[in-house]
């Protein structure tokens, strides 16, 4: 990075907030992907500078400067991404939003929270505890994740069955375009329930992985708190029976907040790592159903129906947790599965199929495991058809068959009407697989959209966002 | 239209399905806008040809031909649009999807209906009556509207409070691109609950008013039928009190299917036109609350809460309809307000603001009515902040102040964080007002997206989709 540019950045944000220290630049050049899946994730390069604006106008000035001098900008949240989604591959301005961490307003008339991009999920949840009857129902995972980046990544996670993914929570966005202009979508307050003026830029920015704009402020829907909650664990003798139960429940009008599948051996081991005990000891795998209803009566009516359907599918036991402490314990153990096993894994494709095809996908994974003489453990957001399938290391190394196994998993997923990524996004890690899912013309259009926003391809350019002729 | 091109179209769809008859071409060149708001809507031009493909491959061939010979294509549904959204302004191929009217599948495992584009809303509702426990909750208005066009227009209507607008119902789309390729979004079955691969083309096509692609097939979410429904009419002495009640109800966790506001004089007159009686005679205006709950007990609990809040806002009476016949009557009368008054109106901007701002918008409309010495009656989808404000004729003519009044309404709406169109879309009728809502850079980006899809600007080009330098 030329000293002159560093000086100009200092003029924009103040000397204290520009950092060229090699070690810290290195730290800001990689994300969770690199630590957990270090064997396959791309390596970051040096020569970058970290800059930490405190307001949207500064983000805009930085972006304008970058456009003038042709330097890539990598917007950065908390670094919790899992597909190398925000990593420089050439000397870049790493734009960390961390100082833009204020909650602007809770609007209890329109049921909308307006928040700066870098407010973490954990802080958002904590803040809302003081706001009486309102809550934000999604819980996409790591509570360190920042809301702006959660929108940029269209995060999903465990609580998408009833309320959908991040996309479904957004009423409006403030963003800085690659060319530096500030835009506000969803009306000037970002609070519209209906808006049909022009092409929808809000939904284009959601899930765009920071290639179309830097999201600086989000307006998210809030919901009245359900009055009664409970968590059920249904233990099945084999996982296929668990997956068969899920669509049957939903069809009967039982729409829990979350329907998770976990492997019994993994969840027990995770619990034990945490010094806890998993309350459902039997079977091969569990469905975890997080219920939230208007009343205790409503819940019990649903619980009876759940018991009936799961029994028909051969459930061994159903455990019920009603106290907040018990429920928290279950969620905490569930949340720690990934940390508990990630030292052993090379990659965890978040392949997703229509809910009805989960059973077939599990069958296909079993066949692949046999073919490659390995195990393929899974965690599933079963209500969403969304699987995390773990490709394991062999003797601490990437196995020879890694590429072949990964491609086979994607191939089978696509045959079943699926997508190569339901949650983690494309990043650098899955860029080469995009062409398995999309035609050349579709990729050309996506590239055309990128060019409409970012004529110089400077915002989070990756290796080249979409890899083919410009 | 050159005879040679007509012959080529006949080769694609068969002679019977190509029509150059002047009168029918005229009929297919205009839509509901022209009949009801004929005074201001653009006039269609002659020289076009109607073509009626029966399958997606034919749509693709027509589009490829059009691209080869540089002729505009206007995709056409039932012609129920209200902003001149699909009207040729030069000799064009009018592509009517009317023969693509089959329901392909009801998938009761994934809760998705797959339908060809030209299935009408009425037929969809009727079909689902035979499908047991499942229903499609939205009701955007005219039951003749076709589902593909409802997605292309992102229709909203009366039942958006709980389940959102068309955008929120779409799991996947099949569409023909302007360059003729067929694409399928949301996985090869269009049934994914989570999908983060690439930029989201589904949401770009939704609400794109037929400028980015021709939607040929839609995959829409279905929902388990609620077990108990009832409709309440709450009569208020003044409309501002009605609007104040709405956010209070929703904040308390009362999320009806619909929350409508109607003016008492209009709704009574409409009922009388239909030979019926409006069951709530008192007050200046009514809130109509369409409730759908899991049980009768749930409903009564909510009804008590509704009564409490509305009483605090000075409600005069609350009428309750429980029988299906009574409820149907209310909806039927409500649906006929527009037909009953449209002979008297010039235009009906569907201005939309954050829910909390409806009160202020009503105040502003009252002031404008006074300024221009007219009345501005409204219908409101009050739960969505969405208003239909009627600009009336004077002595059967467009009043001199029409443009000034319209611009003032838009201006005030935008100041209140709103949008110039919550439902009807831009069309030709509001093209010149887009720049009131968007910056030049935003319009440039939208135009860039159009070019990425449609390099020759041939699909529903209008006057020029976005009017400024190319």
CSV table of C-alpha atoms in Angstrom, one decimal, chain A residues 107-111 133 153-157 160 165 167-168 171 177 179 181 183-184 186-189 191-201 203-204 207-209 211-212 224 227 247 250-253 255 293-294 298 301-302 352-357 381 384 386 414-426 434 437-438 441-442 445-446 448-450 452-455, chain B residues 107-111 133 153-157 160 165 167-168 171 177 179 181 183-184 186-189 191-201 203-204 207-209 211-212 224 227 247 250-253 255 293-294 298 301-302 352-357 381 384 386 414-426 434 437-438 441-442 445-446 448-450 452-455:
chain,number,residue,atom,x,y,z
A,107,UNK,CA,-39.7,1.4,16.7
A,108,UNK,CA,-42.5,-0.3,18.5
A,109,UNK,CA,-45.2,1.1,16.3
A,110,UNK,CA,-43.8,-0.3,13.0
A,111,UNK,CA,-42.1,-3.2,14.9
A,133,UNK,CA,-42.8,-7.6,24.4
A,153,UNK,CA,-24.6,-13.2,3.8
A,154,UNK,CA,-28.4,-13.9,4.1
A,155,UNK,CA,-27.7,-16.0,7.3
A,156,UNK,CA,-30.1,-18.7,8.1
A,157,UNK,CA,-29.3,-21.1,11.0
A,160,UNK,CA,-35.7,-20.4,10.1
A,165,UNK,CA,-33.9,-16.5,6.9
A,167,UNK,CA,-33.8,-12.1,3.8
A,168,UNK,CA,-37.3,-12.3,5.3
A,171,UNK,CA,-37.4,-4.0,5.7
A,177,UNK,CA,-22.2,1.7,-3.3
A,179,UNK,CA,-18.7,4.0,-6.5
A,181,UNK,CA,-22.8,6.9,-3.1
A,183,UNK,CA,-28.3,4.7,-0.8
A,184,UNK,CA,-31.3,3.9,1.4
A,186,UNK,CA,-37.3,0.5,1.6
A,187,UNK,CA,-38.1,4.2,1.7
A,188,UNK,CA,-36.2,6.9,3.5
A,189,UNK,CA,-36.8,5.2,6.8
A,191,UNK,CA,-39.8,0.7,7.1
A,192,UNK,CA,-42.2,-0.2,4.2
A,193,UNK,CA,-44.3,-3.3,4.2
A,194,UNK,CA,-45.0,-2.8,0.5
A,195,UNK,CA,-42.9,-1.2,-2.1
A,196,UNK,CA,-43.0,-1.8,-5.8
A,197,UNK,CA,-41.1,1.2,-7.2
A,198,UNK,CA,-38.3,0.2,-9.5
A,199,UNK,CA,-36.1,-3.0,-9.4
A,200,UNK,CA,-35.6,-4.3,-5.9
A,201,UNK,CA,-32.1,-3.4,-4.8
A,203,UNK,CA,-33.1,-8.1,-2.1
A,204,UNK,CA,-30.1,-7.9,-4.5
A,207,UNK,CA,-26.9,-12.3,0.3
A,208,UNK,CA,-24.6,-10.5,-2.2
A,209,UNK,CA,-21.6,-11.3,0.1
A,211,UNK,CA,-19.8,-7.5,-3.8
A,212,UNK,CA,-22.5,-5.0,-4.6
A,224,UNK,CA,-44.3,-9.9,19.5
A,227,UNK,CA,-46.0,-16.3,25.5
A,247,UNK,CA,-42.6,-32.9,6.7
A,250,UNK,CA,-45.2,-29.3,9.2
A,251,UNK,CA,-48.1,-30.4,7.1
A,252,UNK,CA,-50.2,-30.8,10.2
A,253,UNK,CA,-49.7,-27.1,10.9
A,255,UNK,CA,-44.5,-24.9,12.6
A,293,UNK,CA,-46.8,-20.7,21.2
A,294,UNK,CA,-49.4,-18.2,22.3
A,298,UNK,CA,-51.7,-24.4,22.4
A,301,UNK,CA,-52.2,-29.6,21.9
A,302,UNK,CA,-49.3,-29.5,19.5
A,352,UNK,CA,-29.6,-27.9,0.9
A,353,UNK,CA,-32.4,-29.8,-0.8
A,354,UNK,CA,-36.2,-29.6,-0.8
A,355,UNK,CA,-37.4,-30.8,2.7
A,356,UNK,CA,-38.9,-33.9,1.1
A,357,UNK,CA,-35.5,-34.9,-0.4
A,381,UNK,CA,-31.6,-27.8,10.0
A,384,UNK,CA,-35.3,-26.3,6.0
A,386,UNK,CA,-30.5,-27.8,5.1
A,414,UNK,CA,-28.2,-30.7,-7.5
A,415,UNK,CA,-29.8,-33.8,-8.9
A,416,UNK,CA,-32.2,-33.7,-5.9
A,417,UNK,CA,-33.3,-30.1,-6.7
A,418,UNK,CA,-30.8,-28.6,-4.3
A,419,UNK,CA,-28.2,-25.9,-4.0
A,420,UNK,CA,-24.5,-26.1,-3.3
A,421,UNK,CA,-24.9,-23.6,-0.4
A,422,UNK,CA,-28.0,-23.0,1.7
A,423,UNK,CA,-26.2,-20.7,4.2
A,424,UNK,CA,-22.5,-20.1,4.0
A,425,UNK,CA,-22.5,-18.5,0.6
A,426,UNK,CA,-20.1,-18.9,-2.3
A,434,UNK,CA,-21.0,-22.2,-9.2
A,437,UNK,CA,-25.5,-24.9,-10.6
A,438,UNK,CA,-25.8,-22.1,-13.1
A,441,UNK,CA,-26.0,-17.1,-19.4
A,442,UNK,CA,-27.0,-16.9,-15.7
A,445,UNK,CA,-26.2,-11.9,-16.0
A,446,UNK,CA,-24.8,-12.0,-12.5
A,448,UNK,CA,-23.5,-7.9,-15.6
A,449,UNK,CA,-25.2,-6.9,-12.3
A,450,UNK,CA,-21.9,-6.7,-10.6
A,452,UNK,CA,-23.7,-2.2,-13.0
A,453,UNK,CA,-22.9,-1.7,-9.4
A,454,UNK,CA,-19.1,-1.8,-9.5
A,455,UNK,CA,-17.7,-1.0,-13.0
B,107,UNK,CA,-46.6,-31.0,-3.2
B,108,UNK,CA,-47.9,-31.7,0.3
B,109,UNK,CA,-44.5,-32.7,1.7
B,110,UNK,CA,-42.7,-29.5,0.8
B,111,UNK,CA,-46.0,-27.5,1.0
B,133,UNK,CA,-55.6,-29.0,4.7
B,153,UNK,CA,-46.0,-7.4,-10.3
B,154,UNK,CA,-45.3,-8.5,-6.7
B,155,UNK,CA,-49.0,-8.2,-6.0
B,156,UNK,CA,-50.1,-7.3,-2.5
B,157,UNK,CA,-53.7,-6.6,-1.7
B,160,UNK,CA,-50.6,-9.2,3.4
B,165,UNK,CA,-46.9,-10.0,-0.4
B,167,UNK,CA,-42.6,-11.9,-3.0
B,168,UNK,CA,-42.9,-13.7,0.3
B,171,UNK,CA,-39.9,-20.5,-3.6
B,177,UNK,CA,-34.8,-14.6,-20.5
B,179,UNK,CA,-32.3,-13.5,-25.0
B,181,UNK,CA,-32.8,-19.0,-22.6
B,183,UNK,CA,-33.9,-20.5,-16.4
B,184,UNK,CA,-35.1,-22.2,-13.3
B,186,UNK,CA,-34.6,-21.9,-6.4
B,187,UNK,CA,-33.0,-25.2,-7.5
B,188,UNK,CA,-34.2,-27.4,-10.3
B,189,UNK,CA,-37.5,-28.0,-8.6
B,191,UNK,CA,-38.5,-25.8,-3.7
B,192,UNK,CA,-35.6,-24.6,-1.6
B,193,UNK,CA,-36.1,-23.0,1.8
B,194,UNK,CA,-32.5,-21.8,1.9
B,195,UNK,CA,-30.3,-20.9,-1.1
B,196,UNK,CA,-27.3,-18.7,-1.0
B,197,UNK,CA,-25.6,-19.6,-4.3
B,198,UNK,CA,-24.9,-16.6,-6.5
B,199,UNK,CA,-26.9,-13.3,-6.8
B,200,UNK,CA,-30.6,-13.8,-6.2
B,201,UNK,CA,-32.3,-13.8,-9.6
B,203,UNK,CA,-36.1,-11.7,-6.1
B,204,UNK,CA,-35.0,-9.6,-9.1
B,207,UNK,CA,-41.8,-7.2,-9.2
B,208,UNK,CA,-39.8,-6.6,-12.3
B,209,UNK,CA,-43.0,-5.9,-14.3
B,211,UNK,CA,-38.8,-6.2,-18.1
B,212,UNK,CA,-36.2,-8.8,-17.1
B,224,UNK,CA,-51.9,-25.3,6.6
B,227,UNK,CA,-59.0,-24.0,11.9
B,247,UNK,CA,-50.2,-0.4,15.2
B,250,UNK,CA,-50.2,-5.5,15.9
B,251,UNK,CA,-47.8,-4.7,18.8
B,252,UNK,CA,-50.0,-6.8,21.1
B,253,UNK,CA,-49.4,-9.8,19.0
B,255,UNK,CA,-51.7,-10.3,13.5
B,293,UNK,CA,-56.7,-18.7,14.3
B,294,UNK,CA,-55.9,-22.2,15.4
B,298,UNK,CA,-57.6,-18.3,20.5
B,301,UNK,CA,-59.0,-14.3,23.4
B,302,UNK,CA,-57.8,-12.0,20.6
B,352,UNK,CA,-47.5,3.6,0.9
B,353,UNK,CA,-45.8,4.7,4.1
B,354,UNK,CA,-44.6,3.1,7.3
B,355,UNK,CA,-47.6,1.9,9.2
B,356,UNK,CA,-47.1,4.5,11.9
B,357,UNK,CA,-47.2,7.3,9.3
B,381,UNK,CA,-54.6,-1.8,3.5
B,384,UNK,CA,-49.4,-2.4,5.6
B,386,UNK,CA,-50.8,1.1,2.0
B,414,UNK,CA,-41.8,10.4,0.2
B,415,UNK,CA,-41.3,12.9,3.0
B,416,UNK,CA,-43.0,10.4,5.3
B,417,UNK,CA,-40.6,7.6,4.4
B,418,UNK,CA,-42.9,6.2,1.8
B,419,UNK,CA,-43.0,4.9,-1.8
B,420,UNK,CA,-44.9,6.2,-4.8
B,421,UNK,CA,-46.2,2.7,-5.4
B,422,UNK,CA,-46.8,-0.1,-2.9
B,423,UNK,CA,-48.7,-2.4,-5.2
B,424,UNK,CA,-49.5,-1.3,-8.8
B,425,UNK,CA,-45.9,-0.9,-9.9
B,426,UNK,CA,-44.4,1.8,-12.1
B,434,UNK,CA,-39.4,7.4,-10.4
B,437,UNK,CA,-37.8,8.4,-5.3
B,438,UNK,CA,-34.4,7.4,-6.7
B,441,UNK,CA,-27.0,6.5,-9.7
B,442,UNK,CA,-29.7,4.2,-8.5
B,445,UNK,CA,-27.9,0.7,-11.7
B,446,UNK,CA,-31.4,-0.4,-12.5
B,448,UNK,CA,-27.5,-1.6,-15.9
B,449,UNK,CA,-29.4,-4.6,-14.6
B,450,UNK,CA,-31.9,-4.3,-17.4
B,452,UNK,CA,-27.5,-7.3,-18.3
B,453,UNK,CA,-30.7,-9.3,-18.8
B,454,UNK,CA,-31.8,-7.6,-22.1
B,455,UNK,CA,-29.0,-6.0,-24.0
